[in-house]
Structure formats: C-alpha cells, structure tokens
mmCIF file of C-alpha atoms and ligand atoms in Angstrom:
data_model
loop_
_atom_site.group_PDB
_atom_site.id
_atom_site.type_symbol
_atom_site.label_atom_id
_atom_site.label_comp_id
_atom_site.label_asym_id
_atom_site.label_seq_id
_atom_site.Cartn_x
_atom_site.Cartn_y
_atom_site.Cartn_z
ATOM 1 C CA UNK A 1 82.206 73.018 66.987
ATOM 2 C CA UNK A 2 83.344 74.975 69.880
ATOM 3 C CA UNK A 3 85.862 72.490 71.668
ATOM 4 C CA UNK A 4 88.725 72.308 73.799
ATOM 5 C CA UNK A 5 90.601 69.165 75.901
ATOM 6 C CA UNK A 6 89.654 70.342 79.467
ATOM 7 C CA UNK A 7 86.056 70.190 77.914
ATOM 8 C CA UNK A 8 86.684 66.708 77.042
ATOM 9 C CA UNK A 9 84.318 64.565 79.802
ATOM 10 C CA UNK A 10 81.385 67.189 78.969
ATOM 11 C CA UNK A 11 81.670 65.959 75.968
ATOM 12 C CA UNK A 12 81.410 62.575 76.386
ATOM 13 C CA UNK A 13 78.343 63.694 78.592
ATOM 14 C CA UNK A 14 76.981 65.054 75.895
ATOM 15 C CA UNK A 15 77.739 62.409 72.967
ATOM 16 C CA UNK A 16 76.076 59.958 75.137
ATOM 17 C CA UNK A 17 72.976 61.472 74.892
ATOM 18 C CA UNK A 18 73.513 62.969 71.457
ATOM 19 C CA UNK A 19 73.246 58.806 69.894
ATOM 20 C CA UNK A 20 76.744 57.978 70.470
ATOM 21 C CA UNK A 21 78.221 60.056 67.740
ATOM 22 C CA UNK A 22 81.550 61.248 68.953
ATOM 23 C CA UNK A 23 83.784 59.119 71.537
ATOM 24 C CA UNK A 24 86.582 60.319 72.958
ATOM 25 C CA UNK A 25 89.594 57.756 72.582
ATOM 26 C CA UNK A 26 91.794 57.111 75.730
ATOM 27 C CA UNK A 27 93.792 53.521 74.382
ATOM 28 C CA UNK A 28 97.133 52.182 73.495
ATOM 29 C CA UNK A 29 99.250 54.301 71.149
ATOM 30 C CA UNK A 30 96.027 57.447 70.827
ATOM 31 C CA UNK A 31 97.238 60.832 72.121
ATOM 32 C CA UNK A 32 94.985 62.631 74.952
ATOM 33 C CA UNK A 33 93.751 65.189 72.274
ATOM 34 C CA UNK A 34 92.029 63.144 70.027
ATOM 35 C CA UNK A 35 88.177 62.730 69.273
ATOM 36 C CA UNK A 36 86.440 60.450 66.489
ATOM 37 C CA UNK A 37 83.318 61.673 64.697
ATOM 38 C CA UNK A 38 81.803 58.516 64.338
ATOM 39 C CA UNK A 39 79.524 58.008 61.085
ATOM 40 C CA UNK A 40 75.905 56.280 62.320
ATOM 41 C CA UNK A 41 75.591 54.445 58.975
ATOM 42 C CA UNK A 42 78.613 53.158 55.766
ATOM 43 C CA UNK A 43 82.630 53.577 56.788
ATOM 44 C CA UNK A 44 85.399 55.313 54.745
ATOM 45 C CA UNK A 45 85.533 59.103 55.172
ATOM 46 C CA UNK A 46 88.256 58.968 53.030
ATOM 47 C CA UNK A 47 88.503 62.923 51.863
ATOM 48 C CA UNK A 48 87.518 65.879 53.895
ATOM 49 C CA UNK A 49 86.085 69.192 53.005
ATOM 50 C CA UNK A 50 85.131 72.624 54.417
ATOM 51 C CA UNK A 51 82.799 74.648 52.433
ATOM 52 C CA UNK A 52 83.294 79.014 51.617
ATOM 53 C CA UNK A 53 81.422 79.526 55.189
ATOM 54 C CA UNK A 54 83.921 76.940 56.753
ATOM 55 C CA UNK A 55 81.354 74.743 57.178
ATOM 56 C CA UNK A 56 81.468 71.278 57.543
ATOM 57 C CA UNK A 57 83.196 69.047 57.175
ATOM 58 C CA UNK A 58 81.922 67.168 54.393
ATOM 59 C CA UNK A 59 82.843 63.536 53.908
ATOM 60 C CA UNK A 60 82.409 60.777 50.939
ATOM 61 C CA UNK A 61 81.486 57.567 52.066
ATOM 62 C CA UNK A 62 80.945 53.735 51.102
ATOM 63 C CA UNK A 63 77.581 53.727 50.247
ATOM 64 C CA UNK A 64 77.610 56.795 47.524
ATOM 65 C CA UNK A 65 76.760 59.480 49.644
ATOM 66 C CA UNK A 66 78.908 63.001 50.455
ATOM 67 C CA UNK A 67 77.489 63.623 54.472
ATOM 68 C CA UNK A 68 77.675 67.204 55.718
ATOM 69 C CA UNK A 69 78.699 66.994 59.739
ATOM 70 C CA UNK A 70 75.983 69.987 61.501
ATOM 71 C CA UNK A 71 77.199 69.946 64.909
ATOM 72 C CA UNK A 72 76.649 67.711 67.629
ATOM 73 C CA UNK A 73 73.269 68.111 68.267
ATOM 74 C CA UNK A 74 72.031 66.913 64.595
ATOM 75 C CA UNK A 75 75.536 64.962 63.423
ATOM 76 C CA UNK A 76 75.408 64.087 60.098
ATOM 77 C CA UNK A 77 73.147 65.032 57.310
ATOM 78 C CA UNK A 78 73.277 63.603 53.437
ATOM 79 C CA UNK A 79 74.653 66.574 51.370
ATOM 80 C CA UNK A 80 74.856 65.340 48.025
ATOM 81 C CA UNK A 81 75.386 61.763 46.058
ATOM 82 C CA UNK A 82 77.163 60.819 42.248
ATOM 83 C CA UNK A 83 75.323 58.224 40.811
ATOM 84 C CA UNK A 84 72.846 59.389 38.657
ATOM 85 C CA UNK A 85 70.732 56.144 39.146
ATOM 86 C CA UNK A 86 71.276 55.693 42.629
ATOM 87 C CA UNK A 87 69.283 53.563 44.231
ATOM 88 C CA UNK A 88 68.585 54.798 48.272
ATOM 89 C CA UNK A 89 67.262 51.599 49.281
ATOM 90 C CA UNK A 90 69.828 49.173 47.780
ATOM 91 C CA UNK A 91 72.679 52.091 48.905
ATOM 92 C CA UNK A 92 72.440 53.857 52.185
ATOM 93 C CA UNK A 93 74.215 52.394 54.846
ATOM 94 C CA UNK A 94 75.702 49.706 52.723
ATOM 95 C CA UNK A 95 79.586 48.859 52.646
ATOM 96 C CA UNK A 96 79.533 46.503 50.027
ATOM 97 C CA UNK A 97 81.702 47.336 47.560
ATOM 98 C CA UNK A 98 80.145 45.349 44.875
ATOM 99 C CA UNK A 99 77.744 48.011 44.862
ATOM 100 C CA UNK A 100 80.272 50.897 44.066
ATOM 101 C CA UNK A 101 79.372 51.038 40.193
ATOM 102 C CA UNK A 102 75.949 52.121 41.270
ATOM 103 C CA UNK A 103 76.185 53.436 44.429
ATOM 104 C CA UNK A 104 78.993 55.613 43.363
ATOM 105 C CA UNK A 105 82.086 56.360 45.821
ATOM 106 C CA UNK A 106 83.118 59.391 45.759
ATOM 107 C CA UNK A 107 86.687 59.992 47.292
ATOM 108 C CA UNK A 108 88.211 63.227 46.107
ATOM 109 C CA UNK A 109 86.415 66.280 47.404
ATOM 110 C CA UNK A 110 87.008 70.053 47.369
ATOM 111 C CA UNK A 111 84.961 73.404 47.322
ATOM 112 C CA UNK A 112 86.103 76.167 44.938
ATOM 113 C CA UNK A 113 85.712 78.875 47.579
ATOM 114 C CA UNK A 114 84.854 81.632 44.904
ATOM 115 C CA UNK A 115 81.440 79.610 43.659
ATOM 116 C CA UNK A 116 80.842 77.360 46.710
ATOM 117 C CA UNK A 117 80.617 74.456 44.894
ATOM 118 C CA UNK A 118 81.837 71.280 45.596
ATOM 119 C CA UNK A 119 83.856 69.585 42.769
ATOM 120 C CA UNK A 120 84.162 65.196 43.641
ATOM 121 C CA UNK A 121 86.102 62.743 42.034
ATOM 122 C CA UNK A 122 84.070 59.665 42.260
ATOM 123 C CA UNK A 123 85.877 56.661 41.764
ATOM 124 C CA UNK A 124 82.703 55.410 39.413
ATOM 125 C CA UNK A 125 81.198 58.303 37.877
ATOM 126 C CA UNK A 126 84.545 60.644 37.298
ATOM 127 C CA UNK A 127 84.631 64.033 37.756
ATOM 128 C CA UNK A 128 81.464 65.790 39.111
ATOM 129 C CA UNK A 129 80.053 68.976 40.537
ATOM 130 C CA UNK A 130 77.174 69.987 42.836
ATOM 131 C CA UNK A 131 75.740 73.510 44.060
ATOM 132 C CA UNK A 132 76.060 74.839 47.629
ATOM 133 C CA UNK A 133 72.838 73.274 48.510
ATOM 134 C CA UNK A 134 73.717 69.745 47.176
ATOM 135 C CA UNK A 135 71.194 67.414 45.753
ATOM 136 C CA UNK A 136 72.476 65.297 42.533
ATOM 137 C CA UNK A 137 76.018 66.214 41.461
ATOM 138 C CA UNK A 138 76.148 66.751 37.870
ATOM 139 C CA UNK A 139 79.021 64.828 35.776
ATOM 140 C CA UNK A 140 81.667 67.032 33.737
ATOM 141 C CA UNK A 141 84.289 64.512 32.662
ATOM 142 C CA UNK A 142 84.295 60.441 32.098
ATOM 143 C CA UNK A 143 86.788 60.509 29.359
ATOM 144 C CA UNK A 144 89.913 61.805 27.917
ATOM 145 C CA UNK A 145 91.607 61.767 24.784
ATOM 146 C CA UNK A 146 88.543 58.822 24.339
ATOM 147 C CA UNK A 147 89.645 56.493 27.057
ATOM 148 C CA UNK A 148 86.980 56.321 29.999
ATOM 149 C CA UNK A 149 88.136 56.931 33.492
ATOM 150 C CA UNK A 150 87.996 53.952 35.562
ATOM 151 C CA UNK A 151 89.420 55.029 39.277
ATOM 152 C CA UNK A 152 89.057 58.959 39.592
ATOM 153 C CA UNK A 153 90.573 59.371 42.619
ATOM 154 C CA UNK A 154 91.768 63.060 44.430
ATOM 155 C CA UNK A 155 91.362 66.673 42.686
ATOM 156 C CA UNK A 156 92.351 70.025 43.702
ATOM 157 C CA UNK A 157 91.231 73.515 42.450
ATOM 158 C CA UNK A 158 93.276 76.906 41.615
ATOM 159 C CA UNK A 159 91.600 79.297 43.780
ATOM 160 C CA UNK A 160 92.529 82.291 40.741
ATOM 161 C CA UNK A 161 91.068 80.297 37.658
ATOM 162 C CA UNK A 162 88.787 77.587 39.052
ATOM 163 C CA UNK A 163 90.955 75.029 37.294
ATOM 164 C CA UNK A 164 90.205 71.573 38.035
ATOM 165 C CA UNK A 165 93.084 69.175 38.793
ATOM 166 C CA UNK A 166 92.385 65.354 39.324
ATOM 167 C CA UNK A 167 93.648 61.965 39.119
ATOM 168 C CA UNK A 168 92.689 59.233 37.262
ATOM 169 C CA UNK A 169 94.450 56.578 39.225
ATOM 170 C CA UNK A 170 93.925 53.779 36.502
ATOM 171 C CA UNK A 171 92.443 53.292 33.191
ATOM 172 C CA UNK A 172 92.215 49.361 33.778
ATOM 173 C CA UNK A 173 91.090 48.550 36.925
ATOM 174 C CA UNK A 174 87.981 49.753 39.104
ATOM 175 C CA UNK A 175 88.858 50.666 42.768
ATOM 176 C CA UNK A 176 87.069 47.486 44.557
ATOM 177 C CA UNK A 177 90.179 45.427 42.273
ATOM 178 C CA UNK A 178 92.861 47.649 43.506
ATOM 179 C CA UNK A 179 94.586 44.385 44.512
ATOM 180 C CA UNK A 180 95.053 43.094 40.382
ATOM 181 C CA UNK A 181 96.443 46.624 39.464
ATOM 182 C CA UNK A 182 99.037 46.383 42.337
ATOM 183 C CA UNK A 183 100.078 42.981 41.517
ATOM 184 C CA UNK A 184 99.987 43.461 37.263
ATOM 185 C CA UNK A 185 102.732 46.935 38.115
ATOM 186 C CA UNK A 186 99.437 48.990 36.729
ATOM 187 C CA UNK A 187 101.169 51.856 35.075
ATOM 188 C CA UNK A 188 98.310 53.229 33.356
ATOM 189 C CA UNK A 189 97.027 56.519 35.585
ATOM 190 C CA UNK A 190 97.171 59.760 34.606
ATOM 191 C CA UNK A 191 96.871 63.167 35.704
ATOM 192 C CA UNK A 192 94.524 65.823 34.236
ATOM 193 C CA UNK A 193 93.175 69.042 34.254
ATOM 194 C CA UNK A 194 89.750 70.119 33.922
ATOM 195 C CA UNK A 195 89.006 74.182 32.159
ATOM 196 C CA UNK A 196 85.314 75.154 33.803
ATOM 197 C CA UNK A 197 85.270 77.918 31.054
ATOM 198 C CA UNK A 198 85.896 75.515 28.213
ATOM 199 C CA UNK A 199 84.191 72.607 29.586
ATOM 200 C CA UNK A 200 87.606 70.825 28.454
ATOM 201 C CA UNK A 201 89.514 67.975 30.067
ATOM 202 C CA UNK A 202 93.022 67.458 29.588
ATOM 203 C CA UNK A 203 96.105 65.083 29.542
ATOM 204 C CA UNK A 204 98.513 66.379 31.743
ATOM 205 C CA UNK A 205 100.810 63.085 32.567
ATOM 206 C CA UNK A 206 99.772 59.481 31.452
ATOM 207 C CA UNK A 207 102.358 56.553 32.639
ATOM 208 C CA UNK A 208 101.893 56.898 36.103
ATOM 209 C CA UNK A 209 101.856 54.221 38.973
ATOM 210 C CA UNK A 210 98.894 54.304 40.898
ATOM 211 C CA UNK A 211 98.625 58.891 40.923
ATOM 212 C CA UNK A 212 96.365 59.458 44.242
ATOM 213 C CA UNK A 213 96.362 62.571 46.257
ATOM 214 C CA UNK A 214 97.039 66.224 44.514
ATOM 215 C CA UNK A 215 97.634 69.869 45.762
ATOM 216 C CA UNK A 216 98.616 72.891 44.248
ATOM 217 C CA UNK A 217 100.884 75.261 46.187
ATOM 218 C CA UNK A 218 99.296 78.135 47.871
ATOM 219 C CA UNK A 219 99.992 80.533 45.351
ATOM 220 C CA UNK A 220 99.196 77.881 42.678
ATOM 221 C CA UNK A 221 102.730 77.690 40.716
ATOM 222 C CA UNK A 222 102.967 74.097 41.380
ATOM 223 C CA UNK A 223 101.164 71.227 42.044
ATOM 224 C CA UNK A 224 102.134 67.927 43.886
ATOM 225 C CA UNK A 225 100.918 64.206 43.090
ATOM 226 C CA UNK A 226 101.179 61.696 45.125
ATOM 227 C CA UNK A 227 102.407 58.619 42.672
ATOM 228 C CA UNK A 228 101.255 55.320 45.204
ATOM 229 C CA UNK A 229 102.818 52.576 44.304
ATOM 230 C CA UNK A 230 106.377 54.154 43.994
ATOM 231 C CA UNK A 231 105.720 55.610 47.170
ATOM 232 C CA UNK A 232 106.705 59.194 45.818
ATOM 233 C CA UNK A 233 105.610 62.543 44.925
ATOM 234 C CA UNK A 234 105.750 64.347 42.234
ATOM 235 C CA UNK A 235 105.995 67.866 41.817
ATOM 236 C CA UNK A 236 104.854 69.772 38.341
ATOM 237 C CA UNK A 237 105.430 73.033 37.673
ATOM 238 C CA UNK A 238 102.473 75.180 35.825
ATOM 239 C CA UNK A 239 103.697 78.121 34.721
ATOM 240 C CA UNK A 240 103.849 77.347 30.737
ATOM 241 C CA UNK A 241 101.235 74.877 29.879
ATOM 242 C CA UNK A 242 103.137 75.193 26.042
ATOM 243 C CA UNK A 243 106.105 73.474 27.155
ATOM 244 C CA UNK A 244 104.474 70.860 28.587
ATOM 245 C CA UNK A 245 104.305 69.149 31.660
ATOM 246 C CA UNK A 246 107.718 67.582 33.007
ATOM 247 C CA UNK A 247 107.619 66.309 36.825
ATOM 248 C CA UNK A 248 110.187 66.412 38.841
ATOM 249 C CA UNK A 249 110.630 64.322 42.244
ATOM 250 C CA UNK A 250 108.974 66.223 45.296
ATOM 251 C CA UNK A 251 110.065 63.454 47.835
ATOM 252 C CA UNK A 252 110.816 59.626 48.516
ATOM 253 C CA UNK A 253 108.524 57.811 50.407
ATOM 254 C CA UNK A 254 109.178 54.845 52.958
ATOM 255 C CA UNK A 255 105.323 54.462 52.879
ATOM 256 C CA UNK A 256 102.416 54.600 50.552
ATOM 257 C CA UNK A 257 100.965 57.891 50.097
ATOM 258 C CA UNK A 258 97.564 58.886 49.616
ATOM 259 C CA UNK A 259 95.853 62.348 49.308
ATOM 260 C CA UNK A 260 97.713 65.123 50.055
ATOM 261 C CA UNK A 261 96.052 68.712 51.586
ATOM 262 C CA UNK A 262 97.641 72.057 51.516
ATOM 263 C CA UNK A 263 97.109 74.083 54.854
ATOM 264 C CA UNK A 264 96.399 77.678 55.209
ATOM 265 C CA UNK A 265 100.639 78.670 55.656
ATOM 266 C CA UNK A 266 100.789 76.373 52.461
ATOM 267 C CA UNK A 267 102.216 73.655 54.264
ATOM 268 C CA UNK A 268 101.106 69.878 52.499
ATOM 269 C CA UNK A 269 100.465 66.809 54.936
ATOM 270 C CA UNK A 270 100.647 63.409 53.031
ATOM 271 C CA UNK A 271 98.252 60.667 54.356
ATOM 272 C CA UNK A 272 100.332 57.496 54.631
ATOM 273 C CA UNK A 273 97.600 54.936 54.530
ATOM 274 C CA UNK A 274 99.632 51.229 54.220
ATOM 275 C CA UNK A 275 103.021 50.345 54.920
ATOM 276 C CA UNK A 276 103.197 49.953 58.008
ATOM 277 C CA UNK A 277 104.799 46.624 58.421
ATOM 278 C CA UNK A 278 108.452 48.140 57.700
ATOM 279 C CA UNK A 279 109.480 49.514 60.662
ATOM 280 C CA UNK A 280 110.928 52.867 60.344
ATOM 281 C CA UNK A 281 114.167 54.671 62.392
ATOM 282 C CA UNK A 282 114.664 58.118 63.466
ATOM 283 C CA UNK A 283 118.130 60.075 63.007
ATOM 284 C CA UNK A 284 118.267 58.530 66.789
ATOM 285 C CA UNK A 285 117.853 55.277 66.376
ATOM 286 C CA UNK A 286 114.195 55.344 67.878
ATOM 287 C CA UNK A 287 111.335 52.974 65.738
ATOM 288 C CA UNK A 288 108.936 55.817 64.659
ATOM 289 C CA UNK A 289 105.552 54.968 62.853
ATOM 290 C CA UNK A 290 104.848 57.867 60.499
ATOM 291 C CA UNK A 291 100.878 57.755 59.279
ATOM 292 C CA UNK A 292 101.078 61.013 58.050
ATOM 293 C CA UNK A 293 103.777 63.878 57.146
ATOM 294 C CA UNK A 294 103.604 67.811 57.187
ATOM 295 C CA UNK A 295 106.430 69.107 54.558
ATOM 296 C CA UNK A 296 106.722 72.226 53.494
ATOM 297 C CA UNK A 297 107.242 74.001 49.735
ATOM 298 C CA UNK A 298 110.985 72.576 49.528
ATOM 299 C CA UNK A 299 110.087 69.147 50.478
ATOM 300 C CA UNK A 300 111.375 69.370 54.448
ATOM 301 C CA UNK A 301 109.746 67.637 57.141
ATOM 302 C CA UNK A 302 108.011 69.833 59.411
ATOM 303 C CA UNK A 303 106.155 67.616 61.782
ATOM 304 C CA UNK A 304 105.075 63.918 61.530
ATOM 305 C CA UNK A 305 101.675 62.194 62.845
ATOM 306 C CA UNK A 306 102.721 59.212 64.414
ATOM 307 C CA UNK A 307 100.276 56.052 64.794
ATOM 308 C CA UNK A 308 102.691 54.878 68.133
ATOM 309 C CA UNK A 309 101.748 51.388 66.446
ATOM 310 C CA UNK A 310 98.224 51.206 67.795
ATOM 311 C CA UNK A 311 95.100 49.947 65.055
ATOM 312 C CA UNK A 312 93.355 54.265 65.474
ATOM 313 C CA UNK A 313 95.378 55.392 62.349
ATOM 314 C CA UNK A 314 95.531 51.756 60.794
ATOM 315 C CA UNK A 315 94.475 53.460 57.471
ATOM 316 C CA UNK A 316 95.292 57.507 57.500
ATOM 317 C CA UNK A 317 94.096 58.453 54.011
ATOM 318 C CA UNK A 318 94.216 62.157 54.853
ATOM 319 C CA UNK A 319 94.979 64.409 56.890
ATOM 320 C CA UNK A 320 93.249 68.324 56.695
ATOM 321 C CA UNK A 321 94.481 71.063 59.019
ATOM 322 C CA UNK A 322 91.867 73.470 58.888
ATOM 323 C CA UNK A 323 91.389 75.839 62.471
ATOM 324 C CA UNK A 324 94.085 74.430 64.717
ATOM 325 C CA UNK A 325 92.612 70.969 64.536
ATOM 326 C CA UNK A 326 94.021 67.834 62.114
ATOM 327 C CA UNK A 327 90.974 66.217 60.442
ATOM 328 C CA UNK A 328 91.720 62.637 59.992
ATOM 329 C CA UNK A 329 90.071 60.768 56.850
ATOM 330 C CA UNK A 330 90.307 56.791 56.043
ATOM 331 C CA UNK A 331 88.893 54.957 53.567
ATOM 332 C CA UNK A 332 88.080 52.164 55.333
ATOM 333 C CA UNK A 333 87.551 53.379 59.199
ATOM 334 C CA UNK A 334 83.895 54.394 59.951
ATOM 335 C CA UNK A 335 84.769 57.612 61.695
ATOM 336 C CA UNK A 336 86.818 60.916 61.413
ATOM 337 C CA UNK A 337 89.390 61.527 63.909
ATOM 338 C CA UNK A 338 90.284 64.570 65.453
ATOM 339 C CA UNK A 339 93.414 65.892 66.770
ATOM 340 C CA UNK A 340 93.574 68.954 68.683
ATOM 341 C CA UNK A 341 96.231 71.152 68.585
HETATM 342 C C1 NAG B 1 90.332 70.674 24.330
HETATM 343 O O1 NAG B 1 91.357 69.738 24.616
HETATM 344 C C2 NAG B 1 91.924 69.118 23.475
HETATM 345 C C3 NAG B 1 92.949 68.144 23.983
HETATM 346 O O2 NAG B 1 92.396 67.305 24.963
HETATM 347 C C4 NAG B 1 92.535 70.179 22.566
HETATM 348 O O3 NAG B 1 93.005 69.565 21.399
HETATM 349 C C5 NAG B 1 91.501 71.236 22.214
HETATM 350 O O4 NAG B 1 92.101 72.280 21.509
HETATM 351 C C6 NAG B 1 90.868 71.801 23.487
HETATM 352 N N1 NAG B 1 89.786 72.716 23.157
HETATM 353 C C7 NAG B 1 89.632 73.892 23.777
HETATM 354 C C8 NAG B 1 88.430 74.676 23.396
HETATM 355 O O5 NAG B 1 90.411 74.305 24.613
HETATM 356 C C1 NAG B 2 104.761 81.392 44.004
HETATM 357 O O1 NAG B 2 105.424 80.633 45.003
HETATM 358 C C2 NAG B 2 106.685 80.118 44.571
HETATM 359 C C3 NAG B 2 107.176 79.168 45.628
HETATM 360 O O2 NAG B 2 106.947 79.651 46.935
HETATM 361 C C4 NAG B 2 107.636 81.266 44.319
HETATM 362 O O3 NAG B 2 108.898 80.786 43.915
HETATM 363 C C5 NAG B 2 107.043 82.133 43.234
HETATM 364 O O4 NAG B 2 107.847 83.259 43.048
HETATM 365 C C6 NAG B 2 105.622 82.570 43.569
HETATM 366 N N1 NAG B 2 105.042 83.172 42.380
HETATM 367 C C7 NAG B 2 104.376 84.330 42.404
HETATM 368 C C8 NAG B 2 103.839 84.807 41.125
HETATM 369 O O5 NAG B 2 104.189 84.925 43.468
#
C-alpha cells in the first residue's frame, strides 16, 4: 500500500468502488491522517502481523479466522484458522462469542522472520503454528505442568533462538467470561515459554493478574508483560534461565494495558484498551486521553496516542509501528485503523 495524505480523496475514489473497504475518517476527536481498513465480514482485529516479505498485515478475528489484507484491489483474504474442527458454515462472519470454543479466536499473532511462520495464541486452542502459505494451524501447547490453558492470549518470538513467549491469561476462566475473572481478583495467569527444538513448554511466572500483551527487547535480553488488571508491566530479565525468573516493575499504569509491540528502534507501544472513564492530567494541567503509549527501554514516555475523547479508539488493543504508519488493532472494532506519520 503505496499511500500518502494529499492522496487521501483518490482514495476514497477508489474505496468506493473497491466495496467500501477503507473509509477515510474526518469526525470529532480523529486526526486528519487516519484511515480504517474496514473488515467485510466478523469484528475484532485485535493483534496485527507482518510476515518475512513485510507482507500483510495479518489479523485474527471473531469468527476463528487469521485474514491476510492484499491490497486494495482484492482486501482481505482468509490466511489461516485454529480450530481443528471448525465449522465454515456455522463460523465465518459470525461474532457470537458463544461460538469461540469452536470457532477458535485467535488473538496473539507473530511471524518468526527466520522460518516465515506464523506462531498464534488462540484464546481456545493455545498455542499454534501455521506455514507461510497458511491452511490449518497445527497445535504445539494446551498444557503446562498438567493444567490446560484456558485464555492464551499474546506471544512474542526471539528472533536468535525461535523461542516462543506467550501468555496464558487465566487457567479458570475462558475469554467470552472475562467479566467473572475480573470480579473473583483472578490471579491465576501465567507466563511461559515455548523451546521449538525441544517441543517443550515452560513455567516461567504463575500468580499473575490477568498477563496480556508481551515483547522482548530488540536485542532479546528482556522481555515485558503487560499484567491487566494491575494496570502494570512487568519487565523479566532472560539472561540465566537457572536462576529463575524474578520480575521487576517496567511501569505503572493509569489504564489497562493490553498487547504490547516492539518497533524497529526497539521502542514498545502499550495498547490501552479500557479505562477511559478516569480522566487523566498532563504535567500542565490539560485532560489528556492516552489509548496508547510509546516508551522506550528505560520505561520513559516517548510519545502518546491520544483518543481526544471521541468513540474511533474506544477499544485500542494494539498498536504496531511498522513503515512510518501506526497499525491500530481492537478486539471488538470491525476495522484496523491507520495513522500516518
Ligand atoms: C521440559 O520441561 C520440564 C518442565 O516443564 C522439564 O522438567 C524438562 O526437563 C524439560 N525437558 C526438556 C527436554 O527440556
Ligand atoms: C542488550 O540490550 C540491553 C539493553 O539495551 C543492554 O544493556 C545489553 O548490554 C545488550 N546485550 C547485548 C548482549 O548486546
């Protein structure tokens, strides 16, 4: 996608005739440079990935299925889906989530840009993987240390040994009863680590509240978690896996966080998807409503994606940089929006 603001009306031109499938946004509280990919069938786009051409992106939706965006002209394709049962006709299009357990919803995505293949957490069906040309992903991990996953969640992968980091965001309550595991104080996620030479998972961190979003620093010495409902993250250094695994705190929240993305400097934004009701205050005094935050490897704020109030970044699940432009995830929204920088 070749595109640039003063090109903005051609576009629209051209999205009219190409079924409707990107709008360009000009209402209360959206900047001038934004776009929305709109999805023609499900909602949520709540992860995005680019593949080892930079293709893409690639988004997991509602009904089951990971889409693969192929330019304007064709829009979306289906890439790849999790459940091994999957049903098309019961599935496609639908956002139900009673049909999650066999639809599948798969929410974490990454490519390991050595192999081209996508690794997906699926919220349903754990930890998967599929080949560059998609089809059914195959399952590597449902379990650990015996206890079944029940809300895989966000993963990352170290780009020198393929290792597979993910969340497990609770072992007692499925994603479509996220409600019951905020009210009970659910403090039963954990955070593990899958070895694609051993085929082994393992415990890194069990205890935690809600662990969503994770990303390893650039030169993969350390890897962040976003820890939800204490609106934190964590930050766990991975030099000697014999000492164990202590965390220390990255940064304090004011929101909820959700997935986190490294950029190509090794910069991580944070996707603030709720918590918007509490109004927040600049150093100046000014109401500011953060939906997303760029920090850097110390934990300073570099920049900060502001929602200016308005219901366009009601539900900012991520937020991945990748050639100048912010790609802009939500697990509810049915589009992807697009700043420009
Ligand atoms: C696999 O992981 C378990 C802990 O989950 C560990 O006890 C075992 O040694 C590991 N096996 C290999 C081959 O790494
Ligand atoms: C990796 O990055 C960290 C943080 O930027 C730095 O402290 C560390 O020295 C780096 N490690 C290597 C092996 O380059």
């Amino acid at each position: 996608m070749q595109m640039h603001l003063v090109s903005v009306k051609f576009l629209v031109l051209v999205c009219f005739v190409s079924h409707n499938i990107m709008q360009s946004y000009q209402q209360l509280g959206v900047p001038e440079n934004y776009e929305q990919m709109e999805l023609n069938e499900g909602s949520g786009p709540e992860s995005i990935a680019f593949d080892c051409k930079n293709e893409g992106p690639y988004v997991g939706i509602s009904d089951g299925r990971i889409l693969k965006w192929q330019g304007l002209n064709l829009g979306w394709k289906q890439f790849a889906v999790t459940s091994p049962n999957r049903d098309k006709k019961v599935c496609d299009g639908t956002t139900n989530s009673e049909l999650e357990p066999t639809c599948g919803r798969p929410l974490g995505l990454k490519f390991n840009r050595k192999t081209c293949d996508l690794y997906i957490a699926d919220a349903y069906f754990g930890l998967s993987v599929v080949g560059p040309n998609g089809g059914k992903a195959q399952q590597l991990a449902t379990s650990a240390e015996g206890i079944p996953f029940k809300l895989t969640n966000a993963l990352d992968i170290d780009t020198n040994t393929g290792m597979v980091y993910f969340t497990d965001s609770s072992n007692t309550f499925q994603r479509r009863h996220i409600f019951l595991s905020i009210l009970s104080f659910d403090r039963s996620g954990r955070l593990l680590k899958y070895d694609p030479r051993t085929k082994n998972v393992t415990v890194m961190y069990k205890g935690l509240a809600f662990p969503n979003g994770v990303a390893l620093s650039k030169n993969n010495s350390f890897l962040l978690v976003a820890e939800s409902m204490k609106m934190r993250i964590l930050k766990f250094e991975l030099g000697d896996e014999a000492k164990g695994y202590v965390p220390e705190q990255f940064v304090q929240l004011s929101r909820t966080p959700d997935n986190i993305k490294r950029n190509e400097n090794g910069e991580f934004w944070v996707g603030l998807n709720s918590g918007r009701e509490r109004i927040q205050t600049d150093l100046l005094g000014f109401n500011t409503d953060p939906v997303g935050i760029k920090y850097d490897e110390d934990g300073k704020v570099l920049k900060e994606l502001d929602g200016n109030g308005g219901l366009t970044f009601t539900s900012v699940s991520e937020i991945e940089e990748f050639n100048g432009k912010l790609y802009i995830g939500s697990v509810v929204k049915p589009y992807v929006g697009i700043l420009f920088a």
